[in-house]
Short mmCIF file of C-alpha atoms in Angstrom, two decimals:
data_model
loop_
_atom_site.label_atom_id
_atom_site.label_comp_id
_atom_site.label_asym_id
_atom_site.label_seq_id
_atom_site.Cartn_x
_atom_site.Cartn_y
_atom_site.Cartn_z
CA UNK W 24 0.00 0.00 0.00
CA UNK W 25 2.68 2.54 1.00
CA UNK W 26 5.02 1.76 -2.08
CA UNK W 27 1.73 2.43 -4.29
CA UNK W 28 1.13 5.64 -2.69
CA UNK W 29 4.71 6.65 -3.39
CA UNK W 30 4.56 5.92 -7.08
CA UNK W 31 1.27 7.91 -7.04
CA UNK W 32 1.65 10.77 -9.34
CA UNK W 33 2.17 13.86 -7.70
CA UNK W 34 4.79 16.65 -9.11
CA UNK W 35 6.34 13.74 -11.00
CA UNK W 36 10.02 13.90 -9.50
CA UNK W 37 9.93 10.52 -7.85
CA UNK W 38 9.96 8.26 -11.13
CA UNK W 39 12.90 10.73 -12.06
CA UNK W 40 14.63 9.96 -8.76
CA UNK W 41 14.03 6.22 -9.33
CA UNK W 42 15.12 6.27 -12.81
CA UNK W 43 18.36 7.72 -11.12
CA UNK W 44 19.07 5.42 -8.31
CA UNK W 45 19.25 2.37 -11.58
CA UNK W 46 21.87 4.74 -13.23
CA UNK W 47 23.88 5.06 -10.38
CA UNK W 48 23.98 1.15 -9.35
CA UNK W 49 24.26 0.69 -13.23
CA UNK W 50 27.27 2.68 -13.28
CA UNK W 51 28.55 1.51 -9.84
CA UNK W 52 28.34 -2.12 -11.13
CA UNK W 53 30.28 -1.44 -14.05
CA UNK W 54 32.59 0.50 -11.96
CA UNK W 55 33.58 -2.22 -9.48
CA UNK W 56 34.08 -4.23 -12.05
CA UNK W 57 36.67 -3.04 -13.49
CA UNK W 58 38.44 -2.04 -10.10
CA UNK W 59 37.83 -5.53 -7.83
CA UNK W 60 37.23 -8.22 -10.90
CA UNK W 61 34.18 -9.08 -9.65
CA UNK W 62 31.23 -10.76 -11.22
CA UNK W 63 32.94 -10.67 -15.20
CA UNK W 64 36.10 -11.27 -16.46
CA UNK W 65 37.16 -8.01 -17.39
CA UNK W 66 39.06 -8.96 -20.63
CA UNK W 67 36.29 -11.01 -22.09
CA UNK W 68 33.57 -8.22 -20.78
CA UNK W 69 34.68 -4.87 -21.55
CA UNK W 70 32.04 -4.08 -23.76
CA UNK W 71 29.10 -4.85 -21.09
CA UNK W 72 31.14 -3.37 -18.60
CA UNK W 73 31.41 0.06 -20.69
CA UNK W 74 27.92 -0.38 -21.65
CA UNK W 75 27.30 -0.49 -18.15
CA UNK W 76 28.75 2.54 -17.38
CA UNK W 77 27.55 4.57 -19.92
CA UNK W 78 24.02 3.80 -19.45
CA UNK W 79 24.34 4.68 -16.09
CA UNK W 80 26.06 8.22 -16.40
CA UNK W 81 22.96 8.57 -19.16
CA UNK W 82 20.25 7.54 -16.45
CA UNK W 83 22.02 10.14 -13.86
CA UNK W 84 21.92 12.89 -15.95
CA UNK W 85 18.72 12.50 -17.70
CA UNK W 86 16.91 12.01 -14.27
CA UNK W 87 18.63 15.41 -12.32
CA UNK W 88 17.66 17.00 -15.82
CA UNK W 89 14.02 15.96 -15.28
CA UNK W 90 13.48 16.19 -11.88
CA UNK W 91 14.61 19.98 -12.15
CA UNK W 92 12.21 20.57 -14.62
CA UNK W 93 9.49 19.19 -12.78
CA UNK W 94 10.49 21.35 -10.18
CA UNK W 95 10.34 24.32 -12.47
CA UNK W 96 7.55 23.61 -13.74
CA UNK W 97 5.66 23.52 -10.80
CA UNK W 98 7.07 27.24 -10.12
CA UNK W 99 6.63 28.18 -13.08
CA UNK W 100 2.75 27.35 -12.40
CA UNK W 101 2.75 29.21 -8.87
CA UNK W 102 4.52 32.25 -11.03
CA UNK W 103 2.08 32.49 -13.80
CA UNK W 104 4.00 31.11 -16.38
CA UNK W 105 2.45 29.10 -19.07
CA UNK W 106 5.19 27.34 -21.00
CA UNK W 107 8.42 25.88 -20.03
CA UNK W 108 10.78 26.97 -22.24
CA UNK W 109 14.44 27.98 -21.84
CA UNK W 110 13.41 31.93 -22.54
CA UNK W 111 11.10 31.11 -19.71
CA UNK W 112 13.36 29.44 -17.46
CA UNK W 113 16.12 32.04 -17.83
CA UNK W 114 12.96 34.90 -16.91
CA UNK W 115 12.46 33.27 -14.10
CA UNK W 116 16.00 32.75 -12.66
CA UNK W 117 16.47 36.19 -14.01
CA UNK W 118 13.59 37.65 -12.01
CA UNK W 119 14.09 35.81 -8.87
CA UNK W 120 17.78 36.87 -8.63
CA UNK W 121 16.57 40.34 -9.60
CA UNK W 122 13.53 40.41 -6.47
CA UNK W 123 16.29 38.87 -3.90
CA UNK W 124 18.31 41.65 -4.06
CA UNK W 125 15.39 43.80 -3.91
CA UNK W 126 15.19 46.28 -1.26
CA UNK W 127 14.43 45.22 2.56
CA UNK W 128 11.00 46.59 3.10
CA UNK W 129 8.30 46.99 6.02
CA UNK W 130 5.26 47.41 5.58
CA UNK W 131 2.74 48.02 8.86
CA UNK W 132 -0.63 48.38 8.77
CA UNK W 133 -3.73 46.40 8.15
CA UNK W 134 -6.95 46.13 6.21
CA UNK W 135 -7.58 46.11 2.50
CA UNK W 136 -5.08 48.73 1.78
CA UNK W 137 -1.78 47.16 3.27
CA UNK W 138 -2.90 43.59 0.78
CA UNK W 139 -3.56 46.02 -1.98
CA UNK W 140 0.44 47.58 -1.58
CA UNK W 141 1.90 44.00 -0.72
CA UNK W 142 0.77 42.80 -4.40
CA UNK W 143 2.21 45.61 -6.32
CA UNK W 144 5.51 45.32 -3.95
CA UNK W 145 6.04 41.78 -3.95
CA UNK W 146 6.60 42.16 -8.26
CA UNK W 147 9.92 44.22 -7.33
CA UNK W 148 11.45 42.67 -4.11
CA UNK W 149 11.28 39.59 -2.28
CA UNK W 150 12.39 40.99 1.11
CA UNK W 151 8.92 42.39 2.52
CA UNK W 152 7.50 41.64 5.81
CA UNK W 153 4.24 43.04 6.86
CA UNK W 154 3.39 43.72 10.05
CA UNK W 155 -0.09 43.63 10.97
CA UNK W 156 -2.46 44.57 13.06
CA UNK W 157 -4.65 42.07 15.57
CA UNK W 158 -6.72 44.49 16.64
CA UNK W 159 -9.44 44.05 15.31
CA UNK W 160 -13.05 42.76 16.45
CA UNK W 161 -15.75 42.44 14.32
CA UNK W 162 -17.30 40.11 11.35
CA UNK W 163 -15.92 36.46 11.00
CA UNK W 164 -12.23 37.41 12.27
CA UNK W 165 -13.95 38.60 15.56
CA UNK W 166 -16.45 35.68 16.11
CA UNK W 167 -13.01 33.66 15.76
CA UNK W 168 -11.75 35.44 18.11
CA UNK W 169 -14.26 35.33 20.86
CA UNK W 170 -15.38 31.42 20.23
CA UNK W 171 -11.75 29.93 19.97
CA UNK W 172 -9.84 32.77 22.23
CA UNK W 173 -7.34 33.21 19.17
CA UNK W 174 -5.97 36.37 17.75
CA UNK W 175 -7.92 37.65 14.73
CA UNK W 176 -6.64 36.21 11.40
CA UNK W 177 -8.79 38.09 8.80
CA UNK W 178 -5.94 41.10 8.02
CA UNK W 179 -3.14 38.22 8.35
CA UNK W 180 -5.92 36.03 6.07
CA UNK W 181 -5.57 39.27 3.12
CA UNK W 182 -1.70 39.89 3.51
CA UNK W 183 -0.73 35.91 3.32
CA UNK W 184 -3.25 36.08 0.15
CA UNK W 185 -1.33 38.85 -1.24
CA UNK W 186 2.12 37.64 -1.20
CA UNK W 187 1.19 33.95 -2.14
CA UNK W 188 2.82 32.28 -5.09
CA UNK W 189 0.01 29.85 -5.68
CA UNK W 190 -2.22 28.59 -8.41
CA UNK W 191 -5.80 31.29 -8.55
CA UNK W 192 -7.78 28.35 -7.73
CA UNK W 193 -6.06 28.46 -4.47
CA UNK W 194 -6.38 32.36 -3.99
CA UNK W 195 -10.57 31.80 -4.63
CA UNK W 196 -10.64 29.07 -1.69
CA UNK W 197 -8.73 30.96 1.03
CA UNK W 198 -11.13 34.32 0.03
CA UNK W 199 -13.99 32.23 0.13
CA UNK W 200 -17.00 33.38 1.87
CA UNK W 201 -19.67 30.71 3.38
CA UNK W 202 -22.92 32.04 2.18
CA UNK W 203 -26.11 29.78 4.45
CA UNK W 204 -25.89 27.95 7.85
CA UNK W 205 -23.85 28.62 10.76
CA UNK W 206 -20.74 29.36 8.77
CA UNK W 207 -22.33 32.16 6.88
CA UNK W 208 -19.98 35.57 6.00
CA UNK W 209 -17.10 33.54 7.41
CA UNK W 210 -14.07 32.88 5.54
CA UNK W 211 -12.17 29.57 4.24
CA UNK W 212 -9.11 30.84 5.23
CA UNK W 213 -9.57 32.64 8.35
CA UNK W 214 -11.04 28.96 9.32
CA UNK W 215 -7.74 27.53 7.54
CA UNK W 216 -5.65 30.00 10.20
CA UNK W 217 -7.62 28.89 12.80
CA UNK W 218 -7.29 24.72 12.48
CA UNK W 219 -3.35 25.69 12.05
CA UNK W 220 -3.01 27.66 14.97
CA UNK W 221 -4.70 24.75 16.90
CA UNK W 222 -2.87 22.00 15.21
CA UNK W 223 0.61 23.47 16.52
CA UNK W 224 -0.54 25.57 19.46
CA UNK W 225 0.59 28.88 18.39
CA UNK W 226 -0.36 31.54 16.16
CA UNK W 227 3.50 32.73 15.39
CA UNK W 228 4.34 29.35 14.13
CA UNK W 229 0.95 28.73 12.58
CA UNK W 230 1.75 31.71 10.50
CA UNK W 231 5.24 30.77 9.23
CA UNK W 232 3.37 27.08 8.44
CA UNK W 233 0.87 28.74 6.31
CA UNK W 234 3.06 30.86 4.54
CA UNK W 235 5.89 28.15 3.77
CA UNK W 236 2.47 26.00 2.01
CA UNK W 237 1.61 29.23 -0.09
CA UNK W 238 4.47 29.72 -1.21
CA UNK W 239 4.48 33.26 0.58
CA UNK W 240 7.14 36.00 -0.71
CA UNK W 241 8.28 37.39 2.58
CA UNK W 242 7.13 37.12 5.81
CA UNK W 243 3.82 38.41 7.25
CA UNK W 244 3.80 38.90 11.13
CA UNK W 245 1.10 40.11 13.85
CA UNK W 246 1.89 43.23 15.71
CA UNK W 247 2.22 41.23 18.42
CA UNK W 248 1.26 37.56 19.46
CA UNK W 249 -0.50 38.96 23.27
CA UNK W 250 -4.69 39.34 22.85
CA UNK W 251 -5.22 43.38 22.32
CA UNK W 252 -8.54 45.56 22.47
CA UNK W 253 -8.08 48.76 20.60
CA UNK W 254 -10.61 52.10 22.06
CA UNK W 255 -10.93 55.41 21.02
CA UNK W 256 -11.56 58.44 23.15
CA UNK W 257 -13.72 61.34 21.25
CA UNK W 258 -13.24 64.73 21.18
CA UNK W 259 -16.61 64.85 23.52
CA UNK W 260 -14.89 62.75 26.03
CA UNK W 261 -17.09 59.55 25.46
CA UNK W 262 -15.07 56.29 25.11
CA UNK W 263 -15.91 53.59 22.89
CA UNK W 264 -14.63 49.78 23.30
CA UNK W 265 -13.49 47.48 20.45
CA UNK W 266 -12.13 48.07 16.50
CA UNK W 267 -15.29 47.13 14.29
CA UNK W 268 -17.31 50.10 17.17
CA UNK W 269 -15.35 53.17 16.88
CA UNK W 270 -16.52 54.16 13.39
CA UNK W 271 -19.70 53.47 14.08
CA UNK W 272 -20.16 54.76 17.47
CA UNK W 273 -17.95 58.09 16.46
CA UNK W 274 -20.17 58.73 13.63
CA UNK W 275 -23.28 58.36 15.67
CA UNK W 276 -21.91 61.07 18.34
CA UNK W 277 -20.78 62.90 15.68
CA UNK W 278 -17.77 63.45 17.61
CA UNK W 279 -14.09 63.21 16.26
CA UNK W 280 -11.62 60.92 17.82
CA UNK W 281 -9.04 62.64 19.66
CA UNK W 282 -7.05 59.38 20.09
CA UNK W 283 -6.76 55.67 20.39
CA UNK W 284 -5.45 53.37 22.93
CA UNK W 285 -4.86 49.40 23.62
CA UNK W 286 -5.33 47.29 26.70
CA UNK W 287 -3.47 45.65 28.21
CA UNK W 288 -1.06 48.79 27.49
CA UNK W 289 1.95 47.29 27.88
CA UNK W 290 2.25 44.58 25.13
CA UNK W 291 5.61 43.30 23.43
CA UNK W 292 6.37 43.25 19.92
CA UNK W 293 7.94 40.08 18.03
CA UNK W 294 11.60 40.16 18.30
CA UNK W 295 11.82 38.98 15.00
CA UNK W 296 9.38 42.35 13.98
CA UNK W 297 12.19 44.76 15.71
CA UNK W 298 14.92 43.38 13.98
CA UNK W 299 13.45 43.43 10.57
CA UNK W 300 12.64 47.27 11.48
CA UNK W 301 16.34 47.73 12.43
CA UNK W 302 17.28 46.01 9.19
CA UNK W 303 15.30 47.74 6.56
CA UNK W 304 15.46 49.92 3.86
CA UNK W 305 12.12 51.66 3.55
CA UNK W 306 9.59 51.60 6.55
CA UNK W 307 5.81 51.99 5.19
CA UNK W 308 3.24 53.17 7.06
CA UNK W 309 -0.20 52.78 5.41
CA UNK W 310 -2.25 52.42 3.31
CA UNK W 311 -5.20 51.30 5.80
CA UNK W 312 -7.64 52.99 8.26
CA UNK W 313 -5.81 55.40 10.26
CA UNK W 314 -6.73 54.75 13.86
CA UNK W 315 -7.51 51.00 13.41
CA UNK W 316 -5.12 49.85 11.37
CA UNK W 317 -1.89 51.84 11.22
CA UNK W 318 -2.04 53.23 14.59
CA UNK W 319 -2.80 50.33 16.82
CA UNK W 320 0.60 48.91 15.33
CA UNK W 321 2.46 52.13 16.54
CA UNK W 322 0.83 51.61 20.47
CA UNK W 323 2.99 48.64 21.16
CA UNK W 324 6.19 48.87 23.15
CA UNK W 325 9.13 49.95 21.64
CA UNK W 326 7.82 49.25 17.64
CA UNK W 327 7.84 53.23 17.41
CA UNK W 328 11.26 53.36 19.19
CA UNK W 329 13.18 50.99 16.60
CA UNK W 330 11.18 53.07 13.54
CA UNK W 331 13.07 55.69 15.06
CA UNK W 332 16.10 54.60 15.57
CA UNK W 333 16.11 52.39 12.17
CA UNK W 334 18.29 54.17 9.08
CA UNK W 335 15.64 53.24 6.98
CA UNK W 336 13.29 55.62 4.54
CA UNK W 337 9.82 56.10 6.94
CA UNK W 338 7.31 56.84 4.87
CA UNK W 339 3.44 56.94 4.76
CA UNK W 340 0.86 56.59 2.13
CA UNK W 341 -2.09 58.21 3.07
CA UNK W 342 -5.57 57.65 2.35
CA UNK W 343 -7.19 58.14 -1.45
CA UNK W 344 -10.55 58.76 0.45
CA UNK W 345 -11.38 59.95 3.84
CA UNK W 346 -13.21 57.17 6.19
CA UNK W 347 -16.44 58.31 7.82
CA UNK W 348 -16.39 58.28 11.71
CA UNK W 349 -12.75 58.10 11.56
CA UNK W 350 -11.06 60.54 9.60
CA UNK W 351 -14.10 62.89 8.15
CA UNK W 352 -12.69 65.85 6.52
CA UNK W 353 -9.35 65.23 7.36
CA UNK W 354 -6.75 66.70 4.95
CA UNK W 355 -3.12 64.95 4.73
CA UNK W 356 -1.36 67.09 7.74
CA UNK W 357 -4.51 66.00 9.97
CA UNK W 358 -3.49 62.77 9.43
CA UNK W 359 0.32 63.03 9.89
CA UNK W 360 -0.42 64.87 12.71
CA UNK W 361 -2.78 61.92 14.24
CA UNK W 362 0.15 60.13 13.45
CA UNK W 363 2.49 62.14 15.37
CA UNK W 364 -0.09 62.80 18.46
CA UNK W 365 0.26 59.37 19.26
CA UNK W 366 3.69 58.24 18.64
CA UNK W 367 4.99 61.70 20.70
CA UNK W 368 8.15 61.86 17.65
CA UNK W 369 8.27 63.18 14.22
CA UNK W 370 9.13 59.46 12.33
CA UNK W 371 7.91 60.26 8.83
CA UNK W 372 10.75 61.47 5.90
CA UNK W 373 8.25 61.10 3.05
CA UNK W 374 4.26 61.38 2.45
CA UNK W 375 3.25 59.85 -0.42
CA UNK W 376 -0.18 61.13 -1.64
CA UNK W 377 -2.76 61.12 -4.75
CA UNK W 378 -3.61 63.87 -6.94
CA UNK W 379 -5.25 61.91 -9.51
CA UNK W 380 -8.99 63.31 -9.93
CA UNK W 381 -11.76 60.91 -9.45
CA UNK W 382 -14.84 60.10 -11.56
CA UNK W 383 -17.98 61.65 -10.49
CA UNK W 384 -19.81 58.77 -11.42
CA UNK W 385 -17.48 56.68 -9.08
CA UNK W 386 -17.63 58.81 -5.79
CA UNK W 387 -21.56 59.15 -6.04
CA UNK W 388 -21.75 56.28 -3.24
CA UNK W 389 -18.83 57.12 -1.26
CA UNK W 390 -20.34 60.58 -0.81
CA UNK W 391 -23.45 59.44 0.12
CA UNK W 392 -21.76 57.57 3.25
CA UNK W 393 -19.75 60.57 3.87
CA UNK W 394 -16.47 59.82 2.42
CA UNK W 395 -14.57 62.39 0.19
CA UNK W 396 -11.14 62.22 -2.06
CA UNK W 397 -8.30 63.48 0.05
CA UNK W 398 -6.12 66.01 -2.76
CA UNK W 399 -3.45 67.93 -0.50
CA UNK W 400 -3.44 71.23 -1.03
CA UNK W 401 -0.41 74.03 -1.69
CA UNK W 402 -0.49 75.27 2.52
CA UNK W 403 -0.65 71.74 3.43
CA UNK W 404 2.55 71.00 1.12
CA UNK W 405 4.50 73.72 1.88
CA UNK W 406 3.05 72.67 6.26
CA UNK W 407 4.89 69.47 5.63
CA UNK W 408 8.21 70.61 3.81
CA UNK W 409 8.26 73.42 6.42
CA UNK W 410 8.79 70.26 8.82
CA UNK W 411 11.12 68.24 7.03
CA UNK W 412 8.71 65.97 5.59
CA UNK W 413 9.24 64.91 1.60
CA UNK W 414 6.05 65.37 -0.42
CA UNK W 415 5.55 62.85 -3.21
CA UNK W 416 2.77 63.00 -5.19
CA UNK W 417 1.64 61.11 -8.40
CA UNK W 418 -1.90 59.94 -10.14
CA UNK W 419 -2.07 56.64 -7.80
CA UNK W 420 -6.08 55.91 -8.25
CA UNK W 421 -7.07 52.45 -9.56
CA UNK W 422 -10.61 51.79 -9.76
CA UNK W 423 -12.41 48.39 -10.21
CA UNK W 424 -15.60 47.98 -10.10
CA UNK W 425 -16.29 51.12 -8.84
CA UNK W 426 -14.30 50.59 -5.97
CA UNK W 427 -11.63 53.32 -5.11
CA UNK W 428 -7.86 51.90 -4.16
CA UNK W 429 -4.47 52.64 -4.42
CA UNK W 430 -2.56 51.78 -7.93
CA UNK W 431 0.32 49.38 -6.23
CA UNK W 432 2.21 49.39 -9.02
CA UNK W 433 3.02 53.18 -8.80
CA UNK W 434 2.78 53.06 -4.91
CA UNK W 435 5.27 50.09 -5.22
CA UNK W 436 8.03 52.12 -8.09
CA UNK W 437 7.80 55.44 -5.59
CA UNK W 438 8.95 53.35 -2.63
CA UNK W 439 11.42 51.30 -4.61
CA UNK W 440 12.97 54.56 -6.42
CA UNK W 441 13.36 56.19 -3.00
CA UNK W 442 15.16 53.46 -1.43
CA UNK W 443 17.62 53.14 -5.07
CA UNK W 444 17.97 57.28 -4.80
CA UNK W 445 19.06 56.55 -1.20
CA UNK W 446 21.58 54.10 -1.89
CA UNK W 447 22.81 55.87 -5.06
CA UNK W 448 23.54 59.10 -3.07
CA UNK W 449 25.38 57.55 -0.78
#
């Protein structure tokens, strides 16, 4: 039974690495031949002794030869590649050599816009780690969450997604939504997450698990691995409790927030998080909601110290639209200086912001909820190089289906071109 399941077909390199073990006891056979005068007379054998030989060195080579192109091929597959060919081969090499000496970036954040950035980023570097939020609460991440007593996996769920080398059919499964019964609005992979962080009894090492399966370019890595409730204090002094309310509840006050905090306060980051910080070439803060996903990341001890002290490019991407009950009319100092409110230090070098004018048609619905295009103006500019603080701005508006996000390729050729301008001054 067990030698039939190992001749099962699978990625086909184990008929390759039979076919090699015969060459190499052919040629070994013909080999000791020669050397002990075993087996044949070597004067009246030579032939089946060289015969021997050859066919072996033949079988050798022709099964390494295969077994690396079934191994290609199956990256080739994960890497969108069609045909196996040697132009496509060399691309490949080419490209991977090319991404692993691609800048060391970190990206923190969480939420739709950090996955949006990790695609476009992971096409021109390899070494990205994300850092993301587990703050949040509400829809299947925080029913997780509450029933199993594990950290929310729906923003790690979107960034593993993003920086997966795996087949679409894949990418549809872990995005899957359950649509009737008791699994309804909850997702494949956040359930996926969950069974792994069971099976090996930690969330840190469920993570790396997941990622090694998918294929994952980089790492991705929760803010920290310690259970975390994020709440907001308004502007009217009210406080609300929990992620998914403070929109909600801020909006209904009609109150701004004056600023966020986590509890327990004191929460540790992963080491391996601080020493990716300390070795990086571009910090990123953003895309994402800013006070539940970019800031929460900032609250926890000593992240904001080794941003600091890190020689790396810190820059943020803010928002293409404004987020009612969190950010309403907010222009792009507001939200550096929400930024800076709660980190106490000026840690931004660049802002990187959209000027790109938006469709009518296309902000008809965000305007009805409340939500406006955020276009920085000349005062705020000249605010923000008064303190030091680059302004980049470029047409970075993709829309699909009506829906307003960032273009990550552009986001992802800024960042890169800072970080080669960086290294070519110097």
């Amino acid at each position: 039974m067990s030698f039939m399941k190992w001749i099962k077909p699978g990625l086909g390199i184990k008929r390759w690495i039979f076919l090699g073990l015969i060459g190499i006891i052919s040629f070994s056979f013909g080999l000791s031949t020669i050397f002990y005068k075993t087996v044949f007379n070597l004067v009246q054998n030579w032939i089946i002794i060289t015969c021997l030989i050859i066919v072996g060195v033949i079988l050798i080579v022709f099964s390494i030869k295969k077994s690396i192109q079934s191994i290609l091929k199956v990256v080739c597959n994960y890497k969108g590649y069609n045909a196996l060919d040697k132009e496509t081969i060399n691309k490949l090499l080419y490209k991977e050599k090319i991404l692993n000496k691609g800048p060391k970036i970190v990206v923190i954040g969480g939420g739709t816009g950090l996955s949006v950035l990790l695609r476009g980023l992971k096409e021109y570097t390899s070494n990205i780690t994300a850092i993301v939020t587990v703050a949040d609460d509400g829809g299947g991440s925080g029913i997780l969450r509450e029933d199993l007593g594990m950290l929310p996996p729906g923003d790690i769920r979107s960034c593993l997604v993003a920086l997966a080398n795996t087949e679409p059919t894949m990418e549809k499964i872990l995005q899957y939504r359950f649509k009737e019964g008791s699994l309804k609005g909850q997702s494949f992979g956040n359930l996926f997450i969950a069974a792994m962080n069971e099976i090996y009894g930690n969330f840190e090492v469920a993570i790396k698990e997941i990622s090694n399966v998918l294929a994952v370019t980089g790492r991705v890595l929760p803010m920290t691995t310690e259970s975390v409730k994020l709440y907001a204090k308004l502007k009217n002094g009210k406080v609300i409790e929990g992620e998914s309310n403070i929109p909600v509840k801020s909006k209904e006050a009609d109150s701004e927030i004056d600023h966020v905090f986590i509890k327990p306060r004191k929460l540790r980051p992963l080491e391996e998080a601080l020493d990716v910080i300390r070795e990086a070439d571009c910090v990123v803060l953003g895309p994402g909601s800013l006070y539940t996903s970019v800031i929460p990341n900032l609250l926890i001890n000593d992240l904001v110290k080794e941003i600091e002290k890190s020689q790396a490019i810190k820059v943020y991407i803010t928002n293409v639209m404004t987020q009612p009950g969190e950010t309403d009319n907010y222009g792009v100092v507001d939200h550096i200086d929400a930024i800076s409110k709660h980190t106490k230090k000026s840690i931004i070098d660049y802002v990187i912001t959209n000027i790109e004018r938006i469709p009518p048609y296309t902000l008809i619905k965000y305007h009805e909820d409340g939500a406006k295009p955020v276009i920085i103006t000349d005062e705020e500019e000249e605010e923000l190089l008064s303190r030091g603080i680059g302004v980049i701005k470029d047409n970075l508006v993709d829309v699909k289906k009506n829906y307003i996000r960032h273009d990550a390729k552009k986001l992802s050729e800024i960042i890169t071109n800072l970080v080669l301008n960086k290294r070519f001054k110097i």
